[in-house]
Each structure stands twice: as C-alpha cells, then as structure tokens.
Amino acid sequence: MRGWWREIAALVLPTECAGCGRGRDGVCGACVAELRAGRARRVLPVPAPAGLPPVWAAAPYADAVRGMLLAHKERGMLPLARPLGAALGHAVLASGAVRPGGGAGWALVPVPSSRGAVVRRGHDPTRRIASRAAGALRAGGVPARVVPALRLVRPVADQAGLPGWARAENLAGALAVRPGALAAGAPVVLVDDVVTTGASLAEAARAVRAGGARPVAAAVVAGPLSAWVGRTRG
C-alpha cells in the first residue's frame, strides 16, 4: 500500500525534476531524452570479480541519470520506473542474450534487495524497474518475463561505501536460487539498477550457476564511465 500511495502522490503532486532539479514535473523531457539517447555499452569493473558475466549498461552513472536512479530508489519517485525500465530493456537487448521468440519467455532475474532495505524504502526498486523492462521488451516482440529466483540466505551489511574487496566478501555465499524457480540449463539475464564493483552481479551469477541455470549476461541501467569499454550497441 505504501508503494501505491507513493506512486499516486508522485503523479498528482508537483516536484522538481529528479535529474536536473529544474521544473516541477518529477522528471523533465530533457532528462528522459538524455537517458534514452545513449548507446548501450559493455561495462567491465576493474578489477572484475571472478565469475562476472558480460555486463551491459544503457547509460553512464552520472548527472541526470544518477539523479533519476537515486530519486526512484531512495525518494520513492515510482513513476520513474517507466523510463528507467525502458533503458534497462535497451541494455538487455544490447547484450544479445534475448531475441524474439523463446517459448515461455526469456528470464530476467533481478538481484534481490535485503528485506530491511525494501521495508525502509517502501518498495523493491530493482524488481520494479525489471518489471518495466520486461514490459518494454514484450512490447517490442521479445517475450521477456521477470523471474524473482534469487533470495538472500544470510544477513549482509549495507554495500554503500565498501571497497570492491569488502563488497565481494560481504556478499560471498549470500544468495541462493529458490527451489524450482529456474529450470536446469535455462539461460538467464541478471538485471540490476547500477553496477559499480560488480560484486552483486558476480554473486548472483554464482548462485544461478549453483542452482543449475546459465547466467549468460547481465544488464543494468547505468555503470560508472570509468568501467565502460569500447563496444556499443543500440
């Protein structure tokens, strides 16, 4: 209910643009255009954690894009899930891991948030964006579906502010696949809102492999410009 009320409030109550801080429309057309304008690109954190699948990002984690992601995640500006989800869907397509067809649908598996984070924020931002991404892909003829297959099996500390090695240590062995959630050998695209060190996606990939499925790629809305590599798509 809290998430529903936040979404209604964000639609009817004027607020400054989450990207540039100007205007009173929640997000302005120029910032949405900036999010859509980029060409999805491979991102590779340095050092890259072991087991990290190829990661594709729709935009650099900076400026208006960073503001929109933080406003959606921490300030509960839920209507931002639509443009952020469209960007995530673009990154999924750029990965080359999905295409039209696919039987029951291509599985997008979000990296789960901790129960405490979901309670504090009043919503699960990654799962919400992933749902919008799957909808955008289906509208384009790709039968994608969100499969919340991963769960935390032990408490973890807040990742914010931790260096790469500490993030990897904090998350090691923290995720597992829910029984029966993924078929053996099924191809999976892992999705998250942002990649920084890659520790979360690497742990998610390990858990998916341990559960018998195949993490063929990962996609995020944004990644640090320092981690971008040369090849672009989209």
PDB file of N, CA, C and O in Angstrom, residues 142-187:
ATOM      1  N   VAL A 142       9.748  -9.230 -27.840  1.00  0.00           N
ATOM      2  CA  VAL A 142      10.622 -10.156 -27.111  1.00  0.00           C
ATOM      3  C   VAL A 142       9.875 -10.622 -25.869  1.00  0.00           C
ATOM      4  O   VAL A 142       9.599  -9.818 -24.961  1.00  0.00           O
ATOM      5  N   PRO A 143       9.531 -11.893 -25.753  1.00  0.00           N
ATOM      6  CA  PRO A 143       8.702 -12.367 -24.635  1.00  0.00           C
ATOM      7  C   PRO A 143       9.499 -12.542 -23.345  1.00  0.00           C
ATOM      8  O   PRO A 143       9.721 -13.653 -22.869  1.00  0.00           O
ATOM      9  N   ALA A 144       9.907 -11.423 -22.781  1.00  0.00           N
ATOM     10  CA  ALA A 144      10.688 -11.465 -21.546  1.00  0.00           C
ATOM     11  C   ALA A 144       9.774 -11.519 -20.338  1.00  0.00           C
ATOM     12  O   ALA A 144       8.655 -11.007 -20.366  1.00  0.00           O
ATOM     13  N   ARG A 145      10.248 -12.120 -19.268  1.00  0.00           N
ATOM     14  CA  ARG A 145       9.484 -12.179 -18.022  1.00  0.00           C
ATOM     15  C   ARG A 145      10.451 -12.051 -16.853  1.00  0.00           C
ATOM     16  O   ARG A 145      11.601 -12.487 -16.928  1.00  0.00           O
ATOM     17  N   VAL A 146       9.994 -11.426 -15.796  1.00  0.00           N
ATOM     18  CA  VAL A 146      10.798 -11.298 -14.582  1.00  0.00           C
ATOM     19  C   VAL A 146      10.615 -12.556 -13.741  1.00  0.00           C
ATOM     20  O   VAL A 146       9.483 -12.965 -13.461  1.00  0.00           O
ATOM     21  N   VAL A 147      11.722 -13.144 -13.353  1.00  0.00           N
ATOM     22  CA  VAL A 147      11.705 -14.336 -12.503  1.00  0.00           C
ATOM     23  C   VAL A 147      12.471 -13.988 -11.224  1.00  0.00           C
ATOM     24  O   VAL A 147      13.708 -13.948 -11.237  1.00  0.00           O
ATOM     25  N   PRO A 148      11.768 -13.716 -10.115  1.00  0.00           N
ATOM     26  CA  PRO A 148      12.458 -13.385  -8.854  1.00  0.00           C
ATOM     27  C   PRO A 148      13.021 -14.648  -8.209  1.00  0.00           C
ATOM     28  O   PRO A 148      12.576 -15.090  -7.157  1.00  0.00           O
ATOM     29  N   ALA A 149      14.026 -15.213  -8.858  1.00  0.00           N
ATOM     30  CA  ALA A 149      14.522 -16.535  -8.480  1.00  0.00           C
ATOM     31  C   ALA A 149      15.502 -16.514  -7.314  1.00  0.00           C
ATOM     32  O   ALA A 149      15.725 -17.550  -6.676  1.00  0.00           O
ATOM     33  N   LEU A 150      16.103 -15.357  -7.041  1.00  0.00           N
ATOM     34  CA  LEU A 150      17.166 -15.298  -6.038  1.00  0.00           C
ATOM     35  C   LEU A 150      16.636 -14.802  -4.695  1.00  0.00           C
ATOM     36  O   LEU A 150      15.747 -13.953  -4.641  1.00  0.00           O
ATOM     37  N   ARG A 151      17.233 -15.323  -3.639  1.00  0.00           N
ATOM     38  CA  ARG A 151      16.890 -14.872  -2.288  1.00  0.00           C
ATOM     39  C   ARG A 151      18.157 -14.811  -1.451  1.00  0.00           C
ATOM     40  O   ARG A 151      19.139 -15.526  -1.705  1.00  0.00           O
ATOM     41  N   LEU A 152      18.131 -13.939  -0.474  1.00  0.00           N
ATOM     42  CA  LEU A 152      19.229 -13.850   0.484  1.00  0.00           C
ATOM     43  C   LEU A 152      19.094 -14.966   1.507  1.00  0.00           C
ATOM     44  O   LEU A 152      18.013 -15.187   2.048  1.00  0.00           O
ATOM     45  N   VAL A 153      20.190 -15.654   1.774  1.00  0.00           N
ATOM     46  CA  VAL A 153      20.153 -16.759   2.736  1.00  0.00           C
ATOM     47  C   VAL A 153      20.892 -16.423   4.026  1.00  0.00           C
ATOM     48  O   VAL A 153      20.928 -17.247   4.952  1.00  0.00           O
ATOM     49  N   ARG A 154      21.461 -15.241   4.106  1.00  0.00           N
ATOM     50  CA  ARG A 154      22.080 -14.778   5.341  1.00  0.00           C
ATOM     51  C   ARG A 154      22.093 -13.259   5.329  1.00  0.00           C
ATOM     52  O   ARG A 154      21.988 -12.636   4.262  1.00  0.00           O
ATOM     53  N   PRO A 155      22.213 -12.625   6.481  1.00  0.00           N
ATOM     54  CA  PRO A 155      22.259 -11.158   6.516  1.00  0.00           C
ATOM     55  C   PRO A 155      23.522 -10.624   5.845  1.00  0.00           C
ATOM     56  O   PRO A 155      24.579 -11.265   5.871  1.00  0.00           O
ATOM     57  N   VAL A 156      23.396  -9.472   5.227  1.00  0.00           N
ATOM     58  CA  VAL A 156      24.546  -8.785   4.636  1.00  0.00           C
ATOM     59  C   VAL A 156      24.536  -7.342   5.111  1.00  0.00           C
ATOM     60  O   VAL A 156      23.501  -6.784   5.453  1.00  0.00           O
ATOM     61  N   ALA A 157      25.723  -6.735   5.125  1.00  0.00           N
ATOM     62  CA  ALA A 157      25.843  -5.325   5.502  1.00  0.00           C
ATOM     63  C   ALA A 157      25.463  -4.443   4.329  1.00  0.00           C
ATOM     64  O   ALA A 157      25.444  -4.885   3.168  1.00  0.00           O
ATOM     65  N   ASP A 158      25.172  -3.180   4.603  1.00  0.00           N
ATOM     66  CA  ASP A 158      24.914  -2.204   3.545  1.00  0.00           C
ATOM     67  C   ASP A 158      26.178  -2.066   2.706  1.00  0.00           C
ATOM     68  O   ASP A 158      27.270  -1.836   3.232  1.00  0.00           O
ATOM     69  N   GLN A 159      26.028  -2.200   1.381  1.00  0.00           N
ATOM     70  CA  GLN A 159      27.177  -2.156   0.484  1.00  0.00           C
ATOM     71  C   GLN A 159      27.741  -0.740   0.299  1.00  0.00           C
ATOM     72  O   GLN A 159      28.896  -0.597  -0.107  1.00  0.00           O
ATOM     73  N   ALA A 160      26.937   0.269   0.566  1.00  0.00           N
ATOM     74  CA  ALA A 160      27.365   1.649   0.306  1.00  0.00           C
ATOM     75  C   ALA A 160      28.649   1.964   1.058  1.00  0.00           C
ATOM     76  O   ALA A 160      28.763   1.741   2.265  1.00  0.00           O
ATOM     77  N   GLY A 161      29.625   2.481   0.318  1.00  0.00           N
ATOM     78  CA  GLY A 161      30.873   2.906   0.930  1.00  0.00           C
ATOM     79  C   GLY A 161      31.919   1.817   1.074  1.00  0.00           C
ATOM     80  O   GLY A 161      33.070   2.112   1.413  1.00  0.00           O
ATOM     81  N   LEU A 162      31.562   0.564   0.806  1.00  0.00           N
ATOM     82  CA  LEU A 162      32.535  -0.523   0.922  1.00  0.00           C
ATOM     83  C   LEU A 162      33.391  -0.602  -0.333  1.00  0.00           C
ATOM     84  O   LEU A 162      32.878  -0.463  -1.443  1.00  0.00           O
ATOM     85  N   PRO A 163      34.707  -0.838  -0.188  1.00  0.00           N
ATOM     86  CA  PRO A 163      35.534  -1.056  -1.377  1.00  0.00           C
ATOM     87  C   PRO A 163      35.195  -2.385  -2.028  1.00  0.00           C
ATOM     88  O   PRO A 163      34.472  -3.221  -1.459  1.00  0.00           O
ATOM     89  N   GLY A 164      35.726  -2.599  -3.241  1.00  0.00           N
ATOM     90  CA  GLY A 164      35.374  -3.786  -4.003  1.00  0.00           C
ATOM     91  C   GLY A 164      35.626  -5.088  -3.272  1.00  0.00           C
ATOM     92  O   GLY A 164      34.769  -5.983  -3.255  1.00  0.00           O
ATOM     93  N   TRP A 165      36.785  -5.226  -2.647  1.00  0.00           N
ATOM     94  CA  TRP A 165      37.103  -6.494  -1.982  1.00  0.00           C
ATOM     95  C   TRP A 165      36.152  -6.743  -0.814  1.00  0.00           C
ATOM     96  O   TRP A 165      35.742  -7.883  -0.565  1.00  0.00           O
ATOM     97  N   ALA A 166      35.767  -5.670  -0.104  1.00  0.00           N
ATOM     98  CA  ALA A 166      34.859  -5.823   1.028  1.00  0.00           C
ATOM     99  C   ALA A 166      33.445  -6.153   0.560  1.00  0.00           C
ATOM    100  O   ALA A 166      32.718  -6.914   1.210  1.00  0.00           O
ATOM    101  N   ARG A 167      33.036  -5.600  -0.573  1.00  0.00           N
ATOM    102  CA  ARG A 167      31.724  -5.929  -1.122  1.00  0.00           C
ATOM    103  C   ARG A 167      31.659  -7.405  -1.492  1.00  0.00           C
ATOM    104  O   ARG A 167      30.667  -8.089  -1.211  1.00  0.00           O
ATOM    105  N   ALA A 168      32.711  -7.892  -2.137  1.00  0.00           N
ATOM    106  CA  ALA A 168      32.740  -9.304  -2.515  1.00  0.00           C
ATOM    107  C   ALA A 168      32.705 -10.198  -1.280  1.00  0.00           C
ATOM    108  O   ALA A 168      31.983 -11.204  -1.243  1.00  0.00           O
ATOM    109  N   GLU A 169      33.456  -9.832  -0.258  1.00  0.00           N
ATOM    110  CA  GLU A 169      33.478 -10.614   0.982  1.00  0.00           C
ATOM    111  C   GLU A 169      32.127 -10.563   1.684  1.00  0.00           C
ATOM    112  O   GLU A 169      31.638 -11.573   2.221  1.00  0.00           O
ATOM    113  N   ASN A 170      31.500  -9.396   1.673  1.00  0.00           N
ATOM    114  CA  ASN A 170      30.201  -9.217   2.319  1.00  0.00           C
ATOM    115  C   ASN A 170      29.126 -10.096   1.676  1.00  0.00           C
ATOM    116  O   ASN A 170      28.238 -10.619   2.360  1.00  0.00           O
ATOM    117  N   LEU A 171      29.216 -10.280   0.349  1.00  0.00           N
ATOM    118  CA  LEU A 171      28.170 -10.987  -0.384  1.00  0.00           C
ATOM    119  C   LEU A 171      28.468 -12.462  -0.633  1.00  0.00           C
ATOM    120  O   LEU A 171      27.585 -13.195  -1.080  1.00  0.00           O
ATOM    121  N   ALA A 172      29.694 -12.887  -0.369  1.00  0.00           N
ATOM    122  CA  ALA A 172      30.079 -14.256  -0.709  1.00  0.00           C
ATOM    123  C   ALA A 172      29.124 -15.275  -0.086  1.00  0.00           C
ATOM    124  O   ALA A 172      28.941 -15.309   1.132  1.00  0.00           O
ATOM    125  N   GLY A 173      28.499 -16.082  -0.930  1.00  0.00           N
ATOM    126  CA  GLY A 173      27.596 -17.118  -0.450  1.00  0.00           C
ATOM    127  C   GLY A 173      26.277 -16.620   0.097  1.00  0.00           C
ATOM    128  O   GLY A 173      25.541 -17.387   0.710  1.00  0.00           O
ATOM    129  N   ALA A 174      25.936 -15.335  -0.151  1.00  0.00           N
ATOM    130  CA  ALA A 174      24.735 -14.757   0.463  1.00  0.00           C
ATOM    131  C   ALA A 174      23.460 -15.048  -0.317  1.00  0.00           C
ATOM    132  O   ALA A 174      22.368 -14.896   0.219  1.00  0.00           O
ATOM    133  N   LEU A 175      23.581 -15.465  -1.587  1.00  0.00           N
ATOM    134  CA  LEU A 175      22.401 -15.663  -2.426  1.00  0.00           C
ATOM    135  C   LEU A 175      22.222 -17.131  -2.787  1.00  0.00           C
ATOM    136  O   LEU A 175      23.187 -17.889  -2.874  1.00  0.00           O
ATOM    137  N   ALA A 176      20.983 -17.511  -3.017  1.00  0.00           N
ATOM    138  CA  ALA A 176      20.657 -18.862  -3.479  1.00  0.00           C
ATOM    139  C   ALA A 176      19.410 -18.774  -4.340  1.00  0.00           C
ATOM    140  O   ALA A 176      18.611 -17.830  -4.235  1.00  0.00           O
ATOM    141  N   VAL A 177      19.248 -19.768  -5.207  1.00  0.00           N
ATOM    142  CA  VAL A 177      18.066 -19.848  -6.067  1.00  0.00           C
ATOM    143  C   VAL A 177      16.921 -20.497  -5.294  1.00  0.00           C
ATOM    144  O   VAL A 177      17.115 -21.519  -4.617  1.00  0.00           O
ATOM    145  N   ARG A 178      15.756 -19.918  -5.400  1.00  0.00           N
ATOM    146  CA  ARG A 178      14.572 -20.507  -4.776  1.00  0.00           C
ATOM    147  C   ARG A 178      14.286 -21.860  -5.424  1.00  0.00           C
ATOM    148  O   ARG A 178      14.375 -21.993  -6.653  1.00  0.00           O
ATOM    149  N   PRO A 179      13.929 -22.866  -4.638  1.00  0.00           N
ATOM    150  CA  PRO A 179      13.668 -24.193  -5.208  1.00  0.00           C
ATOM    151  C   PRO A 179      12.625 -24.148  -6.317  1.00  0.00           C
ATOM    152  O   PRO A 179      11.549 -23.567  -6.162  1.00  0.00           O
ATOM    153  N   GLY A 180      12.987 -24.729  -7.459  1.00  0.00           N
ATOM    154  CA  GLY A 180      12.061 -24.812  -8.579  1.00  0.00           C
ATOM    155  C   GLY A 180      11.893 -23.544  -9.388  1.00  0.00           C
ATOM    156  O   GLY A 180      11.109 -23.513 -10.343  1.00  0.00           O
ATOM    157  N   ALA A 181      12.635 -22.478  -9.056  1.00  0.00           N
ATOM    158  CA  ALA A 181      12.434 -21.202  -9.742  1.00  0.00           C
ATOM    159  C   ALA A 181      13.023 -21.184 -11.147  1.00  0.00           C
ATOM    160  O   ALA A 181      12.507 -20.488 -12.031  1.00  0.00           O
ATOM    161  N   LEU A 182      14.113 -21.929 -11.374  1.00  0.00           N
ATOM    162  CA  LEU A 182      14.782 -21.936 -12.669  1.00  0.00           C
ATOM    163  C   LEU A 182      14.970 -23.368 -13.141  1.00  0.00           C
ATOM    164  O   LEU A 182      15.384 -24.237 -12.363  1.00  0.00           O
ATOM    165  N   ALA A 183      14.703 -23.588 -14.414  1.00  0.00           N
ATOM    166  CA  ALA A 183      14.907 -24.916 -14.988  1.00  0.00           C
ATOM    167  C   ALA A 183      16.390 -25.171 -15.198  1.00  0.00           C
ATOM    168  O   ALA A 183      17.173 -24.240 -15.437  1.00  0.00           O
ATOM    169  N   ALA A 184      16.789 -26.417 -15.112  1.00  0.00           N
ATOM    170  CA  ALA A 184      18.192 -26.784 -15.318  1.00  0.00           C
ATOM    171  C   ALA A 184      18.634 -26.367 -16.715  1.00  0.00           C
ATOM    172  O   ALA A 184      17.951 -26.640 -17.708  1.00  0.00           O
ATOM    173  N   GLY A 185      19.760 -25.678 -16.778  1.00  0.00           N
ATOM    174  CA  GLY A 185      20.313 -25.252 -18.050  1.00  0.00           C
ATOM    175  C   GLY A 185      19.666 -24.034 -18.665  1.00  0.00           C
ATOM    176  O   GLY A 185      20.065 -23.590 -19.750  1.00  0.00           O
ATOM    177  N   ALA A 186      18.652 -23.450 -18.010  1.00  0.00           N
ATOM    178  CA  ALA A 186      17.936 -22.309 -18.580  1.00  0.00           C
ATOM    179  C   ALA A 186      18.848 -21.087 -18.674  1.00  0.00           C
ATOM    180  O   ALA A 186      19.564 -20.768 -17.716  1.00  0.00           O
ATOM    181  N   PRO A 187      18.827 -20.371 -19.810  1.00  0.00           N
ATOM    182  CA  PRO A 187      19.602 -19.133 -19.914  1.00  0.00           C
ATOM    183  C   PRO A 187      18.939 -18.016 -19.118  1.00  0.00           C
ATOM    184  O   PRO A 187      17.720 -17.858 -19.161  1.00  0.00           O
TER     185      PRO A 187
END
